[in-house]
Short mmCIF file of C-alpha atoms and ligand atoms in Angstrom, two decimals:
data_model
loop_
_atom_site.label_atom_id
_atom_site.label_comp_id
_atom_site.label_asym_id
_atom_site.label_seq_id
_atom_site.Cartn_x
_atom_site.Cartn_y
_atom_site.Cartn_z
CA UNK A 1 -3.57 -15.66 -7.65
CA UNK A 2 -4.97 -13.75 -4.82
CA UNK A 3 -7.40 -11.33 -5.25
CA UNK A 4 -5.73 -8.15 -3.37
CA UNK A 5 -5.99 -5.50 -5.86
CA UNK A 6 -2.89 -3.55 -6.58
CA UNK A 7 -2.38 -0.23 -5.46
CA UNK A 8 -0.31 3.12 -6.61
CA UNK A 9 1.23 5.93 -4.39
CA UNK A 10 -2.52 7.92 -4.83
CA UNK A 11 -4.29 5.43 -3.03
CA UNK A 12 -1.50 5.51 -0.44
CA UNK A 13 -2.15 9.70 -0.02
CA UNK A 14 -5.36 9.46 0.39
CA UNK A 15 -4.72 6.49 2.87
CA UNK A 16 -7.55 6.41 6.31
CA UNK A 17 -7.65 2.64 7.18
CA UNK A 18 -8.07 2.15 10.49
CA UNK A 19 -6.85 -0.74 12.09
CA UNK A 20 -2.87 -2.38 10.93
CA UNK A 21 -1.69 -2.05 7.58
CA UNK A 22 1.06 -3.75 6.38
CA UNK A 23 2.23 -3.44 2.55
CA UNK A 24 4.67 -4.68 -0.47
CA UNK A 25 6.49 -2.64 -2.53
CA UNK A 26 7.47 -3.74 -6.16
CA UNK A 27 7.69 -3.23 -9.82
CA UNK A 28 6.30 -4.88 -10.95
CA UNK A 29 3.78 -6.11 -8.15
CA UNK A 30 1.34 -7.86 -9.97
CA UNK A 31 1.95 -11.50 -10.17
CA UNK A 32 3.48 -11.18 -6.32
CA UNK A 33 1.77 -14.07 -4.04
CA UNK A 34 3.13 -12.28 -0.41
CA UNK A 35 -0.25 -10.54 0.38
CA UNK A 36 -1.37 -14.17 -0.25
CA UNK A 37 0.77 -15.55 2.10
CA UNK A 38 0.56 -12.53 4.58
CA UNK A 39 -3.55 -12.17 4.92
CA UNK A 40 -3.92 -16.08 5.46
CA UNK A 41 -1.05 -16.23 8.45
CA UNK A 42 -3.25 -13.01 9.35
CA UNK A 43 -6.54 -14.65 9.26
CA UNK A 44 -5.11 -17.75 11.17
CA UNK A 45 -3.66 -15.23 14.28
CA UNK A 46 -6.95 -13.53 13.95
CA UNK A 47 -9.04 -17.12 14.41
CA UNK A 48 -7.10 -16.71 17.68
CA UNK A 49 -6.36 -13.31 18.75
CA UNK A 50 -9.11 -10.54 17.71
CA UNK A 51 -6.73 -7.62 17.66
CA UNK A 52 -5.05 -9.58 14.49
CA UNK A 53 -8.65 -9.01 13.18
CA UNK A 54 -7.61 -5.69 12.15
CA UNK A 55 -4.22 -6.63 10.49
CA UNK A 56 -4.28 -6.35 6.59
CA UNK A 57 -1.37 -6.88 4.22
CA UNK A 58 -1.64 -4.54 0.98
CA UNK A 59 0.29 -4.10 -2.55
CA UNK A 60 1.44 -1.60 -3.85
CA UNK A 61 2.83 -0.80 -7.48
CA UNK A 62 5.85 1.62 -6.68
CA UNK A 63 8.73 2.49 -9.54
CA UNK A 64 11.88 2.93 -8.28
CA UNK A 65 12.01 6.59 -8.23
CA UNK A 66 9.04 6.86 -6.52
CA UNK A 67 10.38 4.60 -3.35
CA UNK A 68 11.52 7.85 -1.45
CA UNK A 69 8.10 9.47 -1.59
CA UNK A 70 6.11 6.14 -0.89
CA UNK A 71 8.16 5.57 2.42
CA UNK A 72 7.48 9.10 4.15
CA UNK A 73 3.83 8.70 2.65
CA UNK A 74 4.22 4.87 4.81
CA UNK A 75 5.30 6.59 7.70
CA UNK A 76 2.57 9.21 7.66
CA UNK A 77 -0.20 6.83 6.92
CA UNK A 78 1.39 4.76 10.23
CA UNK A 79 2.05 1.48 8.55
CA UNK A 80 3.20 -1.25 11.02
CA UNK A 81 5.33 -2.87 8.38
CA UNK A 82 6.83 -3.06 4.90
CA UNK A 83 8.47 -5.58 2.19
CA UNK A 84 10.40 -4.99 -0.55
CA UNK A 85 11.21 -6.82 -3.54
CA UNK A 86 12.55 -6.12 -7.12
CA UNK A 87 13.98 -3.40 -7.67
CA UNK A 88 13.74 -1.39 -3.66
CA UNK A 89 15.81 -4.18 -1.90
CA UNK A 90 19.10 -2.22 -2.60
CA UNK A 91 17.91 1.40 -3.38
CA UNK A 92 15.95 1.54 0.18
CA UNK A 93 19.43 0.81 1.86
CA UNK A 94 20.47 4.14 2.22
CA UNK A 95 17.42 5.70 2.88
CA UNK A 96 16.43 4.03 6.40
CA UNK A 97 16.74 5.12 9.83
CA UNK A 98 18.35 2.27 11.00
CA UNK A 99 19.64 -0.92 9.34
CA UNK A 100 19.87 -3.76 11.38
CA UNK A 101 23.24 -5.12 11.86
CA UNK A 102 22.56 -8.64 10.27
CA UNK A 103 21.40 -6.79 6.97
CA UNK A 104 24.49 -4.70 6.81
CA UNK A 105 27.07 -7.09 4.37
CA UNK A 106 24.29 -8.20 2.38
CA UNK A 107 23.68 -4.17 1.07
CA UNK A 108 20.12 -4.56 0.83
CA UNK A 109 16.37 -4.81 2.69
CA UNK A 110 13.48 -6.84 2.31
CA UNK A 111 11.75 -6.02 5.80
CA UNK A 112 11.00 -2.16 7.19
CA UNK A 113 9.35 -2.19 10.65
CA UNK A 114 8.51 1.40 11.74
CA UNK A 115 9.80 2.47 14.88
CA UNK A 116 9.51 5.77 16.71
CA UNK A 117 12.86 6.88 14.94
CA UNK A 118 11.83 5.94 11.40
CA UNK A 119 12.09 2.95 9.49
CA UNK A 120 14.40 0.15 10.41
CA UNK A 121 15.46 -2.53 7.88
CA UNK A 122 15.89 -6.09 7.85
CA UNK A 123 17.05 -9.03 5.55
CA UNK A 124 15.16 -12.44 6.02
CA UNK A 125 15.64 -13.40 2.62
CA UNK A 126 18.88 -15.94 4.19
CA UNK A 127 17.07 -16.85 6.99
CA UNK A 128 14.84 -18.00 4.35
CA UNK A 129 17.24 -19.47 2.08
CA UNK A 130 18.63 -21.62 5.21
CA UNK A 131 15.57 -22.58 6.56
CA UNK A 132 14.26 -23.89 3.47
CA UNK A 133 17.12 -25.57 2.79
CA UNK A 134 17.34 -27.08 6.02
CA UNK A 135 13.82 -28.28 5.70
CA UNK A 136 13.77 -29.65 2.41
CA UNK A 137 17.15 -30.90 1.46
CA UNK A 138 17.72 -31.85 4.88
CA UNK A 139 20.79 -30.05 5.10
CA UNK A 140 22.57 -27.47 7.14
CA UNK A 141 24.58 -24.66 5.19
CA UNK A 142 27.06 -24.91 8.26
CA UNK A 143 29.72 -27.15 7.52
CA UNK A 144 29.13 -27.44 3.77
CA UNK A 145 30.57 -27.23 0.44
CA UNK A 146 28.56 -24.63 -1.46
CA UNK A 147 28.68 -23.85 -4.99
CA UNK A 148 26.51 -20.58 -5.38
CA UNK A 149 25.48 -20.07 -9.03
CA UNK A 150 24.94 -16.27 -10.14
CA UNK A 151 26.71 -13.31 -9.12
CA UNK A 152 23.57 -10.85 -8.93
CA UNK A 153 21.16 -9.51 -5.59
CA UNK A 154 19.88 -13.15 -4.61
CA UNK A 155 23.14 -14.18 -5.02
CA UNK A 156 25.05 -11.80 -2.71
CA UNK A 157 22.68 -12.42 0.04
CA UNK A 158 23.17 -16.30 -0.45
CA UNK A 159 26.79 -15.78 -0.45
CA UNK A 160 26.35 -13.93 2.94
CA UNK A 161 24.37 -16.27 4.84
CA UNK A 162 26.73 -19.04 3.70
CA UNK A 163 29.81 -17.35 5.37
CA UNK A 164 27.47 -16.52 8.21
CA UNK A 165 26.58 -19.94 8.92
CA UNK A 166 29.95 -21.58 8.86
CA UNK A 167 30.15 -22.99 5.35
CA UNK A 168 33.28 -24.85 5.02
CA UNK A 169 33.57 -23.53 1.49
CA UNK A 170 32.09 -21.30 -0.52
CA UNK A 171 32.67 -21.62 -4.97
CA UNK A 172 30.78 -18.80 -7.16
CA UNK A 173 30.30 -19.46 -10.86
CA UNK A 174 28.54 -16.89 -13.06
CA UNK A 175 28.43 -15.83 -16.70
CA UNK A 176 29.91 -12.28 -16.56
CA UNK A 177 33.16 -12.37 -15.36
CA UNK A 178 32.49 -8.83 -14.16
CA UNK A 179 29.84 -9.21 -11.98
CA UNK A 180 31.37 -12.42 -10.59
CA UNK A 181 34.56 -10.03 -9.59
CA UNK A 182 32.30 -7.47 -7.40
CA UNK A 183 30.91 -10.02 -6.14
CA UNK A 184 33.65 -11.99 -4.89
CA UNK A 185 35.25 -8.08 -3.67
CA UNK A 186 32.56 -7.73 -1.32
CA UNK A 187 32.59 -11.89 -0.39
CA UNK A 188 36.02 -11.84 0.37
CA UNK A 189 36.39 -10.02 3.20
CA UNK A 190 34.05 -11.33 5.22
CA UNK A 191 35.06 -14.91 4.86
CA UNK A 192 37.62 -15.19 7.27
CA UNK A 193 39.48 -19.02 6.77
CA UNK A 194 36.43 -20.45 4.64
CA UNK A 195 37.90 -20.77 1.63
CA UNK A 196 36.19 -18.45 -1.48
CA UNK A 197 36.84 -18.92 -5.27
CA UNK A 198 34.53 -17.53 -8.60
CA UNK A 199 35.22 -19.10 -12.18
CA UNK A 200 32.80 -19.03 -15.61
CA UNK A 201 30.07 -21.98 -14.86
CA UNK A 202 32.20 -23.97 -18.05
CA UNK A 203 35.14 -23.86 -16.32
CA UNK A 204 34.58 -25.20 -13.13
CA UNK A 205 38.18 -26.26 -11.56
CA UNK A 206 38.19 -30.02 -11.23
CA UNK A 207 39.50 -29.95 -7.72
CA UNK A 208 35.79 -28.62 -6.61
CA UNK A 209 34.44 -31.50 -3.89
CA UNK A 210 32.09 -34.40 -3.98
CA UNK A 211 28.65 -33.33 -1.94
CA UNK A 212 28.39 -30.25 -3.22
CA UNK A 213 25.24 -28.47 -2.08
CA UNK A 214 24.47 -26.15 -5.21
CA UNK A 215 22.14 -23.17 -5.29
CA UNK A 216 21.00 -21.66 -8.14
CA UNK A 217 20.79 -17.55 -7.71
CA UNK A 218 20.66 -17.22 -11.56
CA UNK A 219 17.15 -16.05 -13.23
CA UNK A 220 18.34 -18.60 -15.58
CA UNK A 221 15.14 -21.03 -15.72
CA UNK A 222 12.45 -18.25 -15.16
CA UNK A 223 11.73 -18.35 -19.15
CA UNK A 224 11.03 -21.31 -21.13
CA UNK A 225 13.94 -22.09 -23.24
CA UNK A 226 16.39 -20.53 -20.96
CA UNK A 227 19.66 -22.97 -20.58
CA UNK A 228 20.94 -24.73 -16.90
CA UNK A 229 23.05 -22.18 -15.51
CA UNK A 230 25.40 -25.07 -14.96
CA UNK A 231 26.33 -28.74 -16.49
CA UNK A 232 25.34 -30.76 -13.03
CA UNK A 233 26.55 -33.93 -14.91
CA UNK A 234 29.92 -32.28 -15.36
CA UNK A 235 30.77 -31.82 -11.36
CA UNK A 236 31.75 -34.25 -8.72
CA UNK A 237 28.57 -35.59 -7.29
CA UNK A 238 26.86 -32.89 -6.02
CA UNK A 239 24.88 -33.44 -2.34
CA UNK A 240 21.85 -31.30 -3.39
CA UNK A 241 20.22 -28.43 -5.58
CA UNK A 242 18.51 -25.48 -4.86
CA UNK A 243 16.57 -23.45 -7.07
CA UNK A 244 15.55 -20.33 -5.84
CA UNK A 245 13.65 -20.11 -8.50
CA UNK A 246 10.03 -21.13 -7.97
CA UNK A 247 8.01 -20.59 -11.15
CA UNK A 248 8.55 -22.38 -13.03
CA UNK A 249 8.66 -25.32 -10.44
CA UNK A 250 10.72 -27.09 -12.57
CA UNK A 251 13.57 -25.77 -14.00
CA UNK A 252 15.98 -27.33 -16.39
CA UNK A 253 18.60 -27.49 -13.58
CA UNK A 254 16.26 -29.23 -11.23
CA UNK A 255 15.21 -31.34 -13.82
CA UNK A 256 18.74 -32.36 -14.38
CA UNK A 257 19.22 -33.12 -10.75
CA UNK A 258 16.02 -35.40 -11.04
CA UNK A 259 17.60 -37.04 -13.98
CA UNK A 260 20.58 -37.61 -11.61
CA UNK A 261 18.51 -38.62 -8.83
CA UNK A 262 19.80 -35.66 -6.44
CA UNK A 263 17.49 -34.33 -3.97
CA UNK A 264 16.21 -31.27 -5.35
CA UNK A 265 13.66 -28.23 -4.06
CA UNK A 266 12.44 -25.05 -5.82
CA UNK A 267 12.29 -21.71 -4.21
CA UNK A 268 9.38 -21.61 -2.75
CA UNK A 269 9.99 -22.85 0.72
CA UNK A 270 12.89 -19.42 0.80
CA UNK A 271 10.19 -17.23 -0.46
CA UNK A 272 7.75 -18.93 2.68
CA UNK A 273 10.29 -18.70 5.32
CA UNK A 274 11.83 -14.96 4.34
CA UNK A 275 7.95 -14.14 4.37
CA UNK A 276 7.62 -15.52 8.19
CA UNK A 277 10.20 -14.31 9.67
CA UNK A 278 9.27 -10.47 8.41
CA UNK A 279 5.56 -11.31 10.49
CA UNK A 280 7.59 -12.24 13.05
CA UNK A 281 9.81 -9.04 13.18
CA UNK A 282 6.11 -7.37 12.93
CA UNK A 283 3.93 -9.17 15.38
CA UNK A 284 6.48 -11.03 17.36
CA UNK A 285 4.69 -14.63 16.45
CA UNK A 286 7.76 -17.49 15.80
CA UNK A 287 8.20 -17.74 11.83
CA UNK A 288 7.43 -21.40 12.70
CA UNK A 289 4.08 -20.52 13.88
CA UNK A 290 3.15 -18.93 10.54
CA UNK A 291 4.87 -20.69 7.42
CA UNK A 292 2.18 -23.53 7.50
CA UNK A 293 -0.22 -21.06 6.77
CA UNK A 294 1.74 -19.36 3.85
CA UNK A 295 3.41 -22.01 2.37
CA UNK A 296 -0.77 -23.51 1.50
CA UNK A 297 -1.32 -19.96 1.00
CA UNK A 298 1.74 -19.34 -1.81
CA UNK A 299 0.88 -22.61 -3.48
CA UNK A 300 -2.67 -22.50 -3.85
CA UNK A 301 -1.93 -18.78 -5.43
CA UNK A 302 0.34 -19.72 -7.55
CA UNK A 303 -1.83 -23.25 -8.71
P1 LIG B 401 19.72 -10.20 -10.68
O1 LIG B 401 19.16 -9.64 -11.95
O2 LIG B 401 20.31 -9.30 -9.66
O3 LIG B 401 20.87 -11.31 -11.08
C1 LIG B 401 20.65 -12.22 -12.13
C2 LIG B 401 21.74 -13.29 -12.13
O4 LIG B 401 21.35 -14.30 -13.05
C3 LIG B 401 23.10 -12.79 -12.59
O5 LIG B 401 24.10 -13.50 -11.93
C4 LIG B 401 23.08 -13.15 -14.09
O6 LIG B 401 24.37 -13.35 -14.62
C5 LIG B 401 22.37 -14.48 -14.03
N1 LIG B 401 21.74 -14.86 -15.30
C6 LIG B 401 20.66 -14.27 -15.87
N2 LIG B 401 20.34 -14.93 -17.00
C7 LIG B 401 21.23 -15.95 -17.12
C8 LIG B 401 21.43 -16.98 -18.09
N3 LIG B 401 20.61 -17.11 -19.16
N4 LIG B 401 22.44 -17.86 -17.91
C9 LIG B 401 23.23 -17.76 -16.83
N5 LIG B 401 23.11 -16.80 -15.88
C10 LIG B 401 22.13 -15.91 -16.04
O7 LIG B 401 18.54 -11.09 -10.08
P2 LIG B 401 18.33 -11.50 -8.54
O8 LIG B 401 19.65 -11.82 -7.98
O9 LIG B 401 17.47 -10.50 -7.87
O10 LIG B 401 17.42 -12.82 -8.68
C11 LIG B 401 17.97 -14.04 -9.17
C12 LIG B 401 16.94 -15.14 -9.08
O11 LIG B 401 16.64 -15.47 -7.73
C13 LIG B 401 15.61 -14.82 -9.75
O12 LIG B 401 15.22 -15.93 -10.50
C14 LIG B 401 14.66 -14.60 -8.61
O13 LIG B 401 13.36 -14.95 -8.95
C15 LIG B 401 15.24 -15.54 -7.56
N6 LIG B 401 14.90 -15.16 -6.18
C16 LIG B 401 14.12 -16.00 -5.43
C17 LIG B 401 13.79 -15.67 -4.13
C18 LIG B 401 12.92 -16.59 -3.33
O14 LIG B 401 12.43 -16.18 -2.27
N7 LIG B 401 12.77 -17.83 -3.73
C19 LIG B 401 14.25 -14.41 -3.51
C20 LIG B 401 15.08 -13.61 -4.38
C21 LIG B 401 15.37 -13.98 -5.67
P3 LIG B 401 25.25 -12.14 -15.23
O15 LIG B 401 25.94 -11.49 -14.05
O16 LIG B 401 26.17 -12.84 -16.15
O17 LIG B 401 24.30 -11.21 -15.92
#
């Protein structure tokens, strides 16, 4: 776990650092590896550009009715850059200069860059969720089958970055039928021709496809004893699994993929790549530059 200490909003009035401060915003914050991740891709700039020398990446502890106050005290303290993460993603929507276009279907933020205007929001969490799947499964999202399990945050920006990429179909399953409905409401409409359909995970219809890539956007698997959000043994052959989850490492849905020898990956690699593509919206560096760097940096704190 890294050792960056975790701050409040009275640290953040008081604030006179010189030099670039970056920060995330959570609650809770504590058990977050991102300043991890951030500070070592900082160090590594740093080894080769000095004015990265002065670049630090804090964390803060913010409750959600806080979030307006800690942004104008951001902006007055002249951070470079902010992430958010449970619960600000969706509540700083609203509140933001500018949204950038990409992050508009998705309703929520994990990136604020501050610009002479204000701050203006971004949404790498599907870059990340592509990339990573791209890397590790070996797969593109364009052109496949997707079955997205979970109807919730993770889930709706999934959802969006499968349509965005061209999936050829996209199936939602997730325990409450109601939040699988406003899901699939906002979904629908931005799907064009690819074909969209929700049902309980027991009921999957039996004319879903062989090859299959399924994600898991459930927190299903985050506490020992939870159940698989889904029966893998019960669909056609599925391509791949995702887990977005990545701590546990292995979850009992990835565990049933090994048992079916599927190629499998936890979250972490989506948590890496979201995580270098903000410090590229921030210092212009190609995410590809950085996610070495984090990825040793995000498993080493979480060891
Ligand atoms: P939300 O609370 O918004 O949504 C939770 C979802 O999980 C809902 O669909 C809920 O179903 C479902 N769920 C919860 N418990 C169970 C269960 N026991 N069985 C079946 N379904 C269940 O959470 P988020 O969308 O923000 O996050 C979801 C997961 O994604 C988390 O595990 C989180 O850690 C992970 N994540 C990973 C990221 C990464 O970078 N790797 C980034 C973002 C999220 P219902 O609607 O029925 O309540």
């Amino acid at each position: 776990m890294s050792a960056e200490p975790v701050l409040t909003l009275a640290d953040l009035a008081a604030w006179a650092r010189p030099g670039t401060s970056l920060a995330v915003l959570g609650h809770p914050i504590k058990h977050s590896v991102s300043p991890a991740m951030h500070n070592a891709a900082l160090a590594q700039l740093a080894a080769v550009d000095r004015r990265y020398a002065h670049w630090h990446y804090f964390r803060f502890e913010v409750p959600p009715d806080d979030l307006p106050r800690a942004l104008k005290l951001l902006q007055a303290a002249r951070f470079h850059g902010v992430n958010l993460t449970v619960p600000h993603k969706v509540i700083a929507f609203g509140r933001l200069a500018r949204v950038d276009a990409a992050a508009q279907p998705a309703g929520a933020v994990n990136t604020l860059r501050l610009e002479p205007a204000g701050w203006h929001g971004f949404n790498t969490d599907g870059y990340g969720l592509a990339t990573a799947i791209r890397a590790e499964l070996g797969l593109p999202l364009a052109g496949a089958h997707v079955l997205l399990l979970g109807a919730g945050g993770a889930a709706r920006g999934a959802a969006v970055e499968c349509l965005r990429q061209g999936c050829a179909s996209l199936a939602i399953a997730n325990r409450s039928a109601e939040n699988l409905r406003a899901l699939l409401d906002i979904v629908r409409p931005l799907a064009g021709a690819i074909p969209v359909r929700g049902f309980a995970p027991a009921e999957a219809p039996a004319d879903l496809p062989a090859g299959m890539i399924v994600i898991n956007a459930t927190s299903a698997g985050l506490r020992s004893g939870d159940p698989a959000p889904v029966d893998l043994a019960a669909l056609p052959r599925p391509a791949a699994v995702y887990d977005m989850i990545y701590n546990p490492p292995r979850t009992p849905l990835l565990q049933a993929a090994a048992a079916l020898g599927l190629t499998h990956a936890h979250g972490l690699g989506m948590l890496v790549h979201q995580g270098a593509k903000a410090l590229e919206l921030w210092t212009g560096v190609p995410a590809h530059c950085t996610a070495p760097a984090m990825a040793a940096a995000a498993r080493a704190a979480l060891a």
